[in-house]
Amino acid sequence: MNPHEVKRDNVHTAGASVRVISNSGMDLLKSSGRKCRVAIVIAACCTALVPLGNAEAQNADTSILRVDLPSGRSYAITTPSNITQVSVASPDIADVIVMGSRDVVINGHANGESDVIVWMADSPLRHYRISVHTPADRQQIVLAVKFAEVRRDFLRTLGVSGLYRNNHVRVGTNRLNTDNNVNPSTGDLTVPSAIGFGTLLTDFGTSSLLGLLEADEQSGTARILAEPMLVAANKDSASFLAGGEIPIPVAQATTTGAPTITILWREFGIKLNFVAEVLSDSIVRLHLRPEVSSLDFNNALEIAGFKVPALRSRHIESTMDVRRDQSLIISGMMDDERQKTKDGIPFLKDIPILGTLFSSTNWQRNETELLIVVTPVVTDPMHPRPQDVMHFLPDSSLPAKQALEPRLPAKPAP
């Protein structure tokens, strides 16, 4: 809730004695032309008693304006007509300073409640109920975190494989460096399954020479956007996980010497852990650890017949002071990885132009952009934001109606 939010609550009060500033005292304050503190005096000796019936009639049409004010803060009031009198119930909790003929300022000092009543010349009186509290009282923090990641991958492979074989000599390179893919009885060649997208196989019109050319290019983009939101009380912790857990087998030694396999569970997905503290009505201190992780089967390991995927994780852990209701970029990263690998026969692969026939080249490039933004919002648990409240429609069905109908009295005939 806004620190200076005003709520209206209709009440009916009976006549009561109040401490007021007399008209002559108000004229003196206005004539001074300076900011001065309103002195509260007892005007019983100079104010006529008001009949009880008139007081009740006047208060019946008066509403109380509730003002929520943190200690050490001020609330300004501008009236439509000149102010004639001001009453403060507890000046130790909140007092009033007259700024002009139509302007006053209420200052909060200590925790508690106090009433301020303002009389005007040509308008009905205004009754304010001031609730003064520390900035951290009765507050909770709604933390919204945004993960934005864009990844671009590029892979290009160009390779040449050759095989020369006769009754006395056999020479093979790259994928044809063994006879695993050659049928020994027929001499037919089986192209490996793990090969590039495009292939060219030729025997050059001879029975001794065989050549294989393969070319492959892969490119792709990925975008990850996660927006977890979590609510926690002031100075308390909260955690959030949207994902799952993967089992990881771990071998442990025993006294018999035979290892035993135990299962270790590892969380993955979108995680958020934070502790928030309201330092003032404008600053929030956050200690948070957001994380986004996903399964990576390209780098999986096989342990005792189990295929354990790796985890691709992005996370930070930091403590910072953030202005409430404002977004702050707490982490940013730009990663550009480039890799070029050339595999071939020593010395021959380095020959200009002809070296391509004796080598295989692999180009790989990975680009990653990561951005993490946090937005803390301080709310009042007694008055939550509309977007934080879920409204349920009342159930209009009567499940037990059929069971009760036989026992209900019969309807009278028309």
mmCIF file of C-alpha atoms in Angstrom:
data_model
loop_
_atom_site.group_PDB
_atom_site.id
_atom_site.type_symbol
_atom_site.label_atom_id
_atom_site.label_comp_id
_atom_site.label_asym_id
_atom_site.label_seq_id
_atom_site.Cartn_x
_atom_site.Cartn_y
_atom_site.Cartn_z
ATOM 1 C CA MET A 1 0.000 0.000 0.000
ATOM 2 C CA ASN A 2 1.178 3.526 -0.697
ATOM 3 C CA PRO A 3 2.675 5.012 2.500
ATOM 4 C CA HIS A 4 0.286 7.917 2.237
ATOM 5 C CA GLU A 5 -2.801 6.055 1.068
ATOM 6 C CA VAL A 6 -6.047 7.380 2.468
ATOM 7 C CA LYS A 7 -9.034 5.159 3.219
ATOM 8 C CA ARG A 8 -12.563 6.322 4.071
ATOM 9 C CA ASP A 9 -14.543 4.699 6.855
ATOM 10 C CA ASN A 10 -18.007 6.013 7.835
ATOM 11 C CA VAL A 11 -18.543 6.107 11.603
ATOM 12 C CA HIS A 12 -20.972 7.748 14.058
ATOM 13 C CA THR A 13 -19.498 9.401 17.151
ATOM 14 C CA ALA A 14 -21.106 11.084 20.121
ATOM 15 C CA GLY A 15 -20.173 14.505 21.331
ATOM 16 C CA ALA A 16 -16.801 14.642 23.083
ATOM 17 C CA SER A 17 -14.595 17.362 24.482
ATOM 18 C CA VAL A 18 -11.619 18.137 22.222
ATOM 19 C CA ARG A 19 -8.596 20.376 22.467
ATOM 20 C CA VAL A 20 -8.706 23.051 19.798
ATOM 21 C CA ILE A 21 -6.907 26.154 18.639
ATOM 22 C CA SER A 22 -9.110 29.203 19.142
ATOM 23 C CA ASN A 23 -9.906 31.588 16.319
ATOM 24 C CA SER A 24 -7.665 34.290 17.803
ATOM 25 C CA GLY A 25 -4.761 31.826 18.013
ATOM 26 C CA MET A 26 -5.271 30.781 14.380
ATOM 27 C CA ASP A 27 -5.326 34.440 13.277
ATOM 28 C CA LEU A 28 -2.032 34.950 15.067
ATOM 29 C CA LEU A 29 -0.474 31.944 13.280
ATOM 30 C CA LYS A 30 -1.688 33.137 9.892
ATOM 31 C CA SER A 31 -0.510 36.673 10.462
ATOM 32 C CA SER A 32 3.028 35.533 11.355
ATOM 33 C CA GLY A 33 3.554 34.277 7.782
ATOM 34 C CA ARG A 34 5.949 31.541 8.969
ATOM 35 C CA LYS A 35 5.820 27.755 9.414
ATOM 36 C CA CYS A 36 4.991 27.124 13.049
ATOM 37 C CA ARG A 37 3.855 24.213 15.113
ATOM 38 C CA VAL A 38 0.239 24.218 16.225
ATOM 39 C CA ALA A 39 -0.015 24.522 19.980
ATOM 40 C CA ILE A 40 -2.841 22.499 21.453
ATOM 41 C CA VAL A 41 -4.733 24.409 24.073
ATOM 42 C CA ILE A 42 -7.789 23.647 26.082
ATOM 43 C CA ALA A 43 -10.481 26.029 25.002
ATOM 44 C CA ALA A 44 -13.171 24.928 27.423
ATOM 45 C CA CYS A 45 -13.206 28.345 29.067
ATOM 46 C CA CYS A 46 -13.634 30.227 25.778
ATOM 47 C CA THR A 47 -15.772 27.812 23.769
ATOM 48 C CA ALA A 48 -19.489 27.445 24.349
ATOM 49 C CA LEU A 49 -20.856 24.022 25.056
ATOM 50 C CA VAL A 50 -22.421 22.401 21.984
ATOM 51 C CA PRO A 51 -25.754 20.686 22.543
ATOM 52 C CA LEU A 52 -25.510 16.903 22.302
ATOM 53 C CA GLY A 53 -28.204 16.645 19.642
ATOM 54 C CA ASN A 54 -26.435 19.092 17.337
ATOM 55 C CA ALA A 55 -23.107 17.263 17.798
ATOM 56 C CA GLU A 56 -24.673 13.944 16.887
ATOM 57 C CA ALA A 57 -26.333 15.442 13.825
ATOM 58 C CA GLN A 58 -23.035 16.954 12.692
ATOM 59 C CA ASN A 59 -20.962 13.782 13.265
ATOM 60 C CA ALA A 60 -23.527 11.600 11.557
ATOM 61 C CA ASP A 61 -22.507 13.171 8.234
ATOM 62 C CA THR A 62 -18.768 13.149 9.016
ATOM 63 C CA SER A 63 -16.488 10.421 7.724
ATOM 64 C CA ILE A 64 -13.064 9.480 9.043
ATOM 65 C CA LEU A 65 -10.207 9.636 6.573
ATOM 66 C CA ARG A 66 -7.585 7.040 7.460
ATOM 67 C CA VAL A 67 -3.973 7.941 6.668
ATOM 68 C CA ASP A 68 -1.217 5.314 6.775
ATOM 69 C CA LEU A 69 2.000 7.202 7.567
ATOM 70 C CA PRO A 70 5.511 5.792 8.218
ATOM 71 C CA SER A 71 7.368 7.381 11.111
ATOM 72 C CA GLY A 72 9.593 10.250 10.053
ATOM 73 C CA ARG A 73 7.378 11.056 7.043
ATOM 74 C CA SER A 74 4.924 13.859 6.332
ATOM 75 C CA TYR A 75 1.481 14.100 4.789
ATOM 76 C CA ALA A 76 0.314 17.407 3.267
ATOM 77 C CA ILE A 77 -3.336 18.519 3.331
ATOM 78 C CA THR A 78 -4.866 21.294 1.226
ATOM 79 C CA THR A 79 -8.392 22.381 2.122
ATOM 80 C CA PRO A 80 -10.968 24.041 -0.170
ATOM 81 C CA SER A 81 -11.469 26.960 2.248
ATOM 82 C CA ASN A 82 -9.625 28.746 5.035
ATOM 83 C CA ILE A 83 -8.744 26.734 8.135
ATOM 84 C CA THR A 84 -10.153 28.089 11.380
ATOM 85 C CA GLN A 85 -9.258 25.438 13.991
ATOM 86 C CA VAL A 86 -7.137 22.265 14.267
ATOM 87 C CA SER A 87 -7.266 19.562 16.935
ATOM 88 C CA VAL A 88 -4.619 16.880 17.566
ATOM 89 C CA ALA A 89 -5.370 14.034 19.969
ATOM 90 C CA SER A 90 -1.802 12.725 20.549
ATOM 91 C CA PRO A 91 0.933 15.140 19.419
ATOM 92 C CA ASP A 92 3.632 12.668 20.509
ATOM 93 C CA ILE A 93 2.464 10.283 17.784
ATOM 94 C CA ALA A 94 1.656 12.839 15.054
ATOM 95 C CA ASP A 95 1.575 16.618 15.099
ATOM 96 C CA VAL A 96 0.446 19.330 12.691
ATOM 97 C CA ILE A 97 2.312 22.287 11.181
ATOM 98 C CA VAL A 98 0.350 25.147 9.597
ATOM 99 C CA MET A 99 1.866 26.134 6.241
ATOM 100 C CA GLY A 100 -0.768 28.646 5.154
ATOM 101 C CA SER A 101 -4.397 29.565 5.439
ATOM 102 C CA ARG A 102 -5.415 26.391 3.531
ATOM 103 C CA ASP A 103 -2.379 24.137 3.940
ATOM 104 C CA VAL A 104 -1.254 21.972 6.857
ATOM 105 C CA VAL A 105 1.312 19.171 7.151
ATOM 106 C CA ILE A 106 0.962 16.133 9.417
ATOM 107 C CA ASN A 107 4.253 14.658 10.681
ATOM 108 C CA GLY A 108 4.534 11.100 11.999
ATOM 109 C CA HIS A 109 6.742 10.600 15.070
ATOM 110 C CA ALA A 110 6.033 7.387 16.993
ATOM 111 C CA ASN A 111 4.084 4.174 16.481
ATOM 112 C CA GLY A 112 0.414 4.420 17.264
ATOM 113 C CA GLU A 113 -2.776 6.167 16.187
ATOM 114 C CA SER A 114 -3.905 9.749 16.602
ATOM 115 C CA ASP A 115 -6.854 11.822 15.423
ATOM 116 C CA VAL A 116 -6.501 15.155 13.621
ATOM 117 C CA ILE A 117 -9.620 17.282 13.086
ATOM 118 C CA VAL A 118 -9.584 20.338 10.820
ATOM 119 C CA TRP A 119 -12.344 22.971 10.880
ATOM 120 C CA MET A 120 -12.863 25.264 7.900
ATOM 121 C CA ALA A 121 -14.740 28.491 7.413
ATOM 122 C CA ASP A 122 -17.046 27.513 4.537
ATOM 123 C CA SER A 123 -16.750 23.715 4.439
ATOM 124 C CA PRO A 124 -17.548 20.777 6.721
ATOM 125 C CA LEU A 125 -14.842 19.679 9.115
ATOM 126 C CA ARG A 126 -12.394 16.939 8.155
ATOM 127 C CA HIS A 127 -11.574 14.115 10.543
ATOM 128 C CA TYR A 128 -8.277 12.248 9.920
ATOM 129 C CA ARG A 129 -7.171 9.100 11.760
ATOM 130 C CA ILE A 130 -3.397 8.873 11.470
ATOM 131 C CA SER A 131 -1.793 5.426 11.790
ATOM 132 C CA VAL A 132 1.951 5.840 12.336
ATOM 133 C CA HIS A 133 4.249 2.828 11.984
ATOM 134 C CA THR A 134 7.836 1.991 11.096
ATOM 135 C CA PRO A 135 8.498 1.456 7.357
ATOM 136 C CA ALA A 136 8.938 -2.300 7.818
ATOM 137 C CA ASP A 137 5.807 -2.985 9.864
ATOM 138 C CA ARG A 138 3.124 -5.195 8.334
ATOM 139 C CA GLN A 139 4.811 -5.459 4.960
ATOM 140 C CA GLN A 140 5.778 -8.235 2.601
ATOM 141 C CA ILE A 141 7.876 -8.352 -0.544
ATOM 142 C CA VAL A 142 6.791 -9.589 -3.953
ATOM 143 C CA LEU A 143 9.911 -10.382 -5.992
ATOM 144 C CA ALA A 144 9.721 -10.807 -9.757
ATOM 145 C CA VAL A 145 12.788 -12.143 -11.593
ATOM 146 C CA LYS A 146 13.182 -12.295 -15.364
ATOM 147 C CA PHE A 147 15.668 -14.564 -17.114
ATOM 148 C CA ALA A 148 16.283 -13.780 -20.773
ATOM 149 C CA GLU A 149 18.775 -15.901 -22.699
ATOM 150 C CA VAL A 150 19.414 -16.079 -26.435
ATOM 151 C CA ARG A 151 21.752 -18.710 -27.794
ATOM 152 C CA ARG A 152 23.017 -19.100 -31.377
ATOM 153 C CA ASP A 153 24.987 -22.179 -32.440
ATOM 154 C CA PHE A 154 26.812 -22.799 -35.708
ATOM 155 C CA LEU A 155 28.689 -25.961 -36.792
ATOM 156 C CA ARG A 156 30.290 -26.724 -40.148
ATOM 157 C CA THR A 157 32.133 -29.928 -41.047
ATOM 158 C CA LEU A 158 34.025 -30.659 -44.263
ATOM 159 C CA GLY A 159 36.003 -33.892 -44.553
ATOM 160 C CA VAL A 160 37.649 -36.128 -47.134
ATOM 161 C CA SER A 161 38.245 -39.852 -46.574
ATOM 162 C CA GLY A 162 40.340 -42.069 -48.859
ATOM 163 C CA LEU A 163 41.137 -45.766 -49.170
ATOM 164 C CA TYR A 164 43.772 -47.475 -51.319
ATOM 165 C CA ARG A 165 44.081 -51.209 -51.149
ATOM 166 C CA ASN A 166 45.699 -54.004 -53.217
ATOM 167 C CA ASN A 167 47.096 -57.416 -52.460
ATOM 168 C CA HIS A 168 50.083 -55.982 -50.595
ATOM 169 C CA VAL A 169 49.268 -52.475 -49.361
ATOM 170 C CA ARG A 170 46.347 -50.815 -47.581
ATOM 171 C CA VAL A 171 46.151 -47.075 -46.810
ATOM 172 C CA GLY A 172 43.085 -45.375 -45.310
ATOM 173 C CA THR A 173 42.265 -41.940 -43.883
ATOM 174 C CA ASN A 174 39.504 -40.449 -41.736
ATOM 175 C CA ARG A 175 36.372 -42.642 -41.812
ATOM 176 C CA LEU A 176 38.019 -45.247 -44.061
ATOM 177 C CA ASN A 177 41.061 -45.798 -41.862
ATOM 178 C CA THR A 178 39.824 -49.319 -40.967
ATOM 179 C CA ASP A 179 38.088 -52.173 -42.761
ATOM 180 C CA ASN A 180 35.174 -52.257 -40.347
ATOM 181 C CA ASN A 181 32.836 -50.841 -42.997
ATOM 182 C CA VAL A 182 34.085 -53.157 -45.813
ATOM 183 C CA ASN A 183 32.551 -56.566 -46.428
ATOM 184 C CA PRO A 184 35.546 -58.991 -46.632
ATOM 185 C CA SER A 185 33.795 -61.417 -49.020
ATOM 186 C CA THR A 186 32.189 -59.012 -51.503
ATOM 187 C CA GLY A 187 34.272 -55.872 -50.938
ATOM 188 C CA ASP A 188 31.144 -53.725 -50.635
ATOM 189 C CA LEU A 189 31.429 -50.566 -48.534
ATOM 190 C CA THR A 190 28.835 -49.582 -45.959
ATOM 191 C CA VAL A 191 28.695 -45.832 -45.319
ATOM 192 C CA PRO A 192 28.856 -45.072 -41.561
ATOM 193 C CA SER A 193 25.580 -43.942 -40.026
ATOM 194 C CA ALA A 194 27.173 -41.060 -38.046
ATOM 195 C CA ILE A 195 28.102 -39.056 -41.106
ATOM 196 C CA GLY A 196 27.441 -35.595 -42.472
ATOM 197 C CA PHE A 197 24.283 -34.430 -44.209
ATOM 198 C CA GLY A 198 25.840 -34.552 -47.715
ATOM 199 C CA THR A 199 28.162 -37.319 -48.967
ATOM 200 C CA LEU A 200 29.933 -38.191 -52.214
ATOM 201 C CA LEU A 201 31.419 -41.685 -52.734
ATOM 202 C CA THR A 202 33.467 -42.658 -55.799
ATOM 203 C CA ASP A 203 35.957 -45.361 -56.873
ATOM 204 C CA PHE A 204 37.501 -43.208 -59.629
ATOM 205 C CA GLY A 205 36.904 -46.055 -62.118
ATOM 206 C CA THR A 206 39.402 -48.339 -60.394
ATOM 207 C CA SER A 207 39.157 -51.325 -58.083
ATOM 208 C CA SER A 208 41.944 -50.145 -55.740
ATOM 209 C CA LEU A 209 41.026 -46.547 -54.884
ATOM 210 C CA LEU A 210 37.980 -45.255 -53.051
ATOM 211 C CA GLY A 211 37.134 -41.700 -51.983
ATOM 212 C CA LEU A 212 34.442 -40.265 -49.652
ATOM 213 C CA LEU A 213 33.547 -36.562 -49.375
ATOM 214 C CA GLU A 214 31.194 -35.375 -46.646
ATOM 215 C CA ALA A 215 29.868 -31.888 -45.886
ATOM 216 C CA ASP A 216 27.564 -30.806 -43.092
ATOM 217 C CA GLU A 217 26.448 -27.486 -41.622
ATOM 218 C CA GLN A 218 24.252 -26.953 -38.590
ATOM 219 C CA SER A 219 22.846 -23.684 -37.257
ATOM 220 C CA GLY A 220 20.161 -22.906 -34.755
ATOM 221 C CA THR A 221 18.913 -20.431 -32.188
ATOM 222 C CA ALA A 222 17.378 -20.917 -28.775
ATOM 223 C CA ARG A 223 15.556 -18.496 -26.516
ATOM 224 C CA ILE A 224 14.848 -19.074 -22.850
ATOM 225 C CA LEU A 225 12.609 -16.691 -20.906
ATOM 226 C CA ALA A 226 11.610 -17.486 -17.350
ATOM 227 C CA GLU A 227 9.665 -15.150 -15.060
ATOM 228 C CA PRO A 228 9.321 -16.635 -11.566
ATOM 229 C CA MET A 229 7.499 -14.550 -8.946
ATOM 230 C CA LEU A 230 7.556 -15.180 -5.212
ATOM 231 C CA VAL A 231 6.092 -13.533 -2.084
ATOM 232 C CA ALA A 232 7.771 -13.529 1.333
ATOM 233 C CA ALA A 233 7.281 -11.684 4.604
ATOM 234 C CA ASN A 234 9.730 -9.007 5.653
ATOM 235 C CA LYS A 235 13.089 -10.473 6.837
ATOM 236 C CA ASP A 236 11.947 -13.977 5.910
ATOM 237 C CA SER A 237 13.134 -16.392 3.212
ATOM 238 C CA ALA A 238 11.329 -18.081 0.346
ATOM 239 C CA SER A 239 12.223 -20.616 -2.342
ATOM 240 C CA PHE A 240 10.694 -21.622 -5.657
ATOM 241 C CA LEU A 241 11.302 -24.547 -8.049
ATOM 242 C CA ALA A 242 9.581 -25.310 -11.343
ATOM 243 C CA GLY A 243 11.247 -28.340 -12.857
ATOM 244 C CA GLY A 244 12.156 -31.692 -11.386
ATOM 245 C CA GLU A 245 14.889 -33.902 -10.014
ATOM 246 C CA ILE A 246 17.131 -36.372 -11.847
ATOM 247 C CA PRO A 247 18.604 -39.489 -10.224
ATOM 248 C CA ILE A 248 22.403 -39.706 -10.278
ATOM 249 C CA PRO A 249 23.993 -43.068 -9.358
ATOM 250 C CA VAL A 250 26.940 -42.754 -6.979
ATOM 251 C CA ALA A 251 29.289 -45.659 -6.201
ATOM 252 C CA GLN A 252 30.292 -46.030 -2.569
ATOM 253 C CA ALA A 253 32.889 -48.370 -1.095
ATOM 254 C CA THR A 254 31.881 -50.998 1.462
ATOM 255 C CA THR A 255 33.730 -53.143 3.988
ATOM 256 C CA THR A 256 33.446 -56.188 1.716
ATOM 257 C CA GLY A 257 35.210 -54.376 -1.110
ATOM 258 C CA ALA A 258 32.246 -54.563 -3.507
ATOM 259 C CA PRO A 259 30.925 -51.052 -4.245
ATOM 260 C CA THR A 260 27.259 -50.258 -3.767
ATOM 261 C CA ILE A 261 25.245 -47.867 -5.893
ATOM 262 C CA THR A 262 23.251 -45.156 -4.167
ATOM 263 C CA ILE A 263 21.033 -42.547 -5.787
ATOM 264 C CA LEU A 264 21.672 -38.818 -5.434
ATOM 265 C CA TRP A 265 18.834 -36.543 -6.563
ATOM 266 C CA ARG A 266 19.736 -33.289 -8.275
ATOM 267 C CA GLU A 267 17.245 -30.480 -8.891
ATOM 268 C CA PHE A 268 16.916 -28.778 -12.262
ATOM 269 C CA GLY A 269 14.601 -26.236 -13.823
ATOM 270 C CA ILE A 270 13.757 -22.708 -12.693
ATOM 271 C CA LYS A 271 14.841 -22.017 -9.105
ATOM 272 C CA LEU A 272 14.659 -18.918 -6.954
ATOM 273 C CA ASN A 273 15.807 -18.451 -3.344
ATOM 274 C CA PHE A 274 15.805 -15.061 -1.684
ATOM 275 C CA VAL A 275 15.702 -13.208 1.622
ATOM 276 C CA ALA A 276 14.334 -9.656 1.610
ATOM 277 C CA GLU A 277 14.422 -6.892 4.206
ATOM 278 C CA VAL A 278 12.666 -3.535 4.050
ATOM 279 C CA LEU A 279 15.226 -0.940 5.148
ATOM 280 C CA SER A 280 13.011 2.098 4.610
ATOM 281 C CA ASP A 281 9.931 3.104 2.677
ATOM 282 C CA SER A 282 12.065 3.346 -0.496
ATOM 283 C CA ILE A 283 14.937 0.794 -0.171
ATOM 284 C CA VAL A 284 14.753 -3.016 -0.050
ATOM 285 C CA ARG A 285 17.767 -5.236 0.650
ATOM 286 C CA LEU A 286 17.805 -8.514 -1.266
ATOM 287 C CA HIS A 287 19.924 -11.628 -0.952
ATOM 288 C CA LEU A 288 18.928 -13.861 -3.821
ATOM 289 C CA ARG A 289 20.107 -16.832 -5.866
ATOM 290 C CA PRO A 290 18.158 -17.290 -9.095
ATOM 291 C CA GLU A 291 18.997 -20.256 -11.348
ATOM 292 C CA VAL A 292 17.844 -21.724 -14.648
ATOM 293 C CA SER A 293 19.141 -25.205 -15.524
ATOM 294 C CA SER A 294 18.287 -27.748 -18.206
ATOM 295 C CA LEU A 295 19.312 -31.282 -19.101
ATOM 296 C CA ASP A 296 22.205 -31.644 -21.566
ATOM 297 C CA PHE A 297 22.208 -35.097 -23.183
ATOM 298 C CA ASN A 298 25.042 -34.185 -25.552
ATOM 299 C CA ASN A 299 27.489 -34.354 -22.642
ATOM 300 C CA ALA A 300 25.844 -37.286 -20.856
ATOM 301 C CA LEU A 301 27.889 -39.960 -19.095
ATOM 302 C CA GLU A 302 27.262 -43.693 -18.901
ATOM 303 C CA ILE A 303 27.921 -45.203 -15.491
ATOM 304 C CA ALA A 304 27.295 -48.933 -14.975
ATOM 305 C CA GLY A 305 24.793 -48.920 -17.807
ATOM 306 C CA PHE A 306 23.056 -45.725 -16.639
ATOM 307 C CA LYS A 307 23.056 -42.694 -18.917
ATOM 308 C CA VAL A 308 23.364 -39.624 -16.720
ATOM 309 C CA PRO A 309 22.730 -36.307 -18.507
ATOM 310 C CA ALA A 310 24.777 -33.253 -17.710
ATOM 311 C CA LEU A 311 23.205 -30.011 -16.469
ATOM 312 C CA ARG A 312 23.432 -26.709 -18.294
ATOM 313 C CA SER A 313 23.067 -24.124 -15.539
ATOM 314 C CA ARG A 314 22.936 -20.315 -15.324
ATOM 315 C CA HIS A 315 22.763 -18.804 -11.856
ATOM 316 C CA ILE A 316 24.019 -15.943 -9.710
ATOM 317 C CA GLU A 317 24.120 -15.206 -5.992
ATOM 318 C CA SER A 318 24.270 -11.639 -4.746
ATOM 319 C CA THR A 319 23.218 -9.191 -2.022
ATOM 320 C CA MET A 320 22.110 -5.733 -3.083
ATOM 321 C CA ASP A 321 19.957 -2.721 -2.176
ATOM 322 C CA VAL A 322 17.167 -1.979 -4.649
ATOM 323 C CA ARG A 323 14.586 0.773 -4.795
ATOM 324 C CA ARG A 324 11.107 -0.593 -4.307
ATOM 325 C CA ASP A 325 8.879 -0.917 -7.392
ATOM 326 C CA GLN A 326 11.862 -0.425 -9.714
ATOM 327 C CA SER A 327 13.640 -2.941 -11.947
ATOM 328 C CA LEU A 328 17.379 -3.501 -11.732
ATOM 329 C CA ILE A 329 19.651 -5.495 -14.037
ATOM 330 C CA ILE A 330 21.711 -7.605 -11.644
ATOM 331 C CA SER A 331 23.549 -9.765 -14.179
ATOM 332 C CA GLY A 332 24.434 -9.662 -17.847
ATOM 333 C CA MET A 333 26.704 -11.829 -19.955
ATOM 334 C CA MET A 334 27.844 -11.985 -23.562
ATOM 335 C CA ASP A 335 29.719 -15.180 -24.468
ATOM 336 C CA ASP A 336 31.173 -15.817 -27.938
ATOM 337 C CA GLU A 337 33.050 -19.104 -28.415
ATOM 338 C CA ARG A 338 34.795 -19.942 -31.679
ATOM 339 C CA GLN A 339 36.599 -23.162 -32.385
ATOM 340 C CA LYS A 340 38.339 -24.517 -35.486
ATOM 341 C CA THR A 341 39.706 -28.049 -35.577
ATOM 342 C CA LYS A 342 41.740 -29.579 -38.395
ATOM 343 C CA ASP A 343 42.371 -33.314 -38.350
ATOM 344 C CA GLY A 344 44.572 -35.068 -40.905
ATOM 345 C CA ILE A 345 47.841 -36.696 -41.821
ATOM 346 C CA PRO A 346 50.852 -34.870 -40.391
ATOM 347 C CA PHE A 347 52.720 -32.632 -42.849
ATOM 348 C CA LEU A 348 50.415 -33.614 -45.726
ATOM 349 C CA LYS A 349 47.425 -31.739 -44.246
ATOM 350 C CA ASP A 350 49.454 -28.515 -44.275
ATOM 351 C CA ILE A 351 50.155 -28.604 -48.024
ATOM 352 C CA PRO A 352 48.323 -25.700 -49.728
ATOM 353 C CA ILE A 353 45.245 -26.800 -51.683
ATOM 354 C CA LEU A 354 46.261 -30.449 -51.801
ATOM 355 C CA GLY A 355 46.219 -30.628 -48.007
ATOM 356 C CA THR A 356 42.400 -30.670 -48.102
ATOM 357 C CA LEU A 357 42.556 -34.192 -49.563
ATOM 358 C CA PHE A 358 44.383 -35.416 -46.469
ATOM 359 C CA SER A 359 42.428 -33.611 -43.730
ATOM 360 C CA SER A 360 39.052 -32.912 -42.221
ATOM 361 C CA THR A 361 38.079 -29.445 -40.928
ATOM 362 C CA ASN A 362 35.503 -28.560 -38.281
ATOM 363 C CA TRP A 363 34.272 -25.000 -37.527
ATOM 364 C CA GLN A 364 32.134 -24.313 -34.468
ATOM 365 C CA ARG A 365 30.752 -21.072 -33.030
ATOM 366 C CA ASN A 366 28.505 -20.586 -30.005
ATOM 367 C CA GLU A 367 27.061 -17.225 -28.945
ATOM 368 C CA THR A 368 25.139 -16.696 -25.718
ATOM 369 C CA GLU A 369 23.491 -13.572 -24.306
ATOM 370 C CA LEU A 370 22.099 -13.676 -20.770
ATOM 371 C CA LEU A 371 20.203 -11.019 -18.828
ATOM 372 C CA ILE A 372 18.683 -11.183 -15.319
ATOM 373 C CA VAL A 373 16.353 -8.452 -14.019
ATOM 374 C CA VAL A 374 14.778 -8.222 -10.542
ATOM 375 C CA THR A 375 11.844 -6.081 -9.414
ATOM 376 C CA PRO A 376 10.927 -5.928 -5.691
ATOM 377 C CA VAL A 377 7.456 -4.685 -4.781
ATOM 378 C CA VAL A 378 6.521 -3.954 -1.147
ATOM 379 C CA THR A 379 2.895 -4.653 -0.323
ATOM 380 C CA ASP A 380 0.629 -4.589 2.701
ATOM 381 C CA PRO A 381 -0.697 -8.087 3.537
ATOM 382 C CA MET A 382 -3.959 -6.525 4.698
ATOM 383 C CA HIS A 383 -4.408 -4.781 1.352
ATOM 384 C CA PRO A 384 -2.743 -6.914 -1.376
ATOM 385 C CA ARG A 385 -2.527 -5.839 -4.970
ATOM 386 C CA PRO A 386 -5.440 -6.904 -7.225
ATOM 387 C CA GLN A 387 -3.106 -9.020 -9.398
ATOM 388 C CA ASP A 388 -1.966 -10.978 -6.325
ATOM 389 C CA VAL A 389 -5.484 -12.032 -5.319
ATOM 390 C CA MET A 390 -7.403 -14.831 -6.990
ATOM 391 C CA HIS A 391 -11.175 -14.509 -6.875
ATOM 392 C CA PHE A 392 -13.347 -17.613 -6.894
ATOM 393 C CA LEU A 393 -16.926 -17.516 -8.039
ATOM 394 C CA PRO A 394 -19.382 -19.000 -5.537
ATOM 395 C CA ASP A 395 -20.559 -22.513 -6.283
ATOM 396 C CA SER A 396 -24.167 -22.240 -7.424
ATOM 397 C CA SER A 397 -24.713 -25.991 -7.759
ATOM 398 C CA LEU A 398 -26.363 -28.060 -5.021
ATOM 399 C CA PRO A 399 -24.804 -31.556 -5.028
ATOM 400 C CA ALA A 400 -27.172 -32.831 -2.308
ATOM 401 C CA LYS A 401 -30.341 -31.414 -3.831
ATOM 402 C CA GLN A 402 -31.504 -34.734 -5.292
ATOM 403 C CA ALA A 403 -31.019 -36.476 -1.944
ATOM 404 C CA LEU A 404 -32.940 -33.798 -0.048
ATOM 405 C CA GLU A 405 -35.859 -33.359 -2.450
ATOM 406 C CA PRO A 406 -37.794 -36.461 -1.216
ATOM 407 C CA ARG A 407 -37.666 -35.133 2.363
ATOM 408 C CA LEU A 408 -38.716 -31.571 1.524
ATOM 409 C CA PRO A 409 -42.364 -30.591 2.013
ATOM 410 C CA ALA A 410 -44.437 -30.745 -1.109
ATOM 411 C CA LYS A 411 -45.126 -27.502 -2.918
ATOM 412 C CA PRO A 412 -48.738 -26.290 -2.634
ATOM 413 C CA ALA A 413 -50.840 -26.783 -5.711
ATOM 414 C CA PRO A 414 -51.496 -23.617 -7.692
#
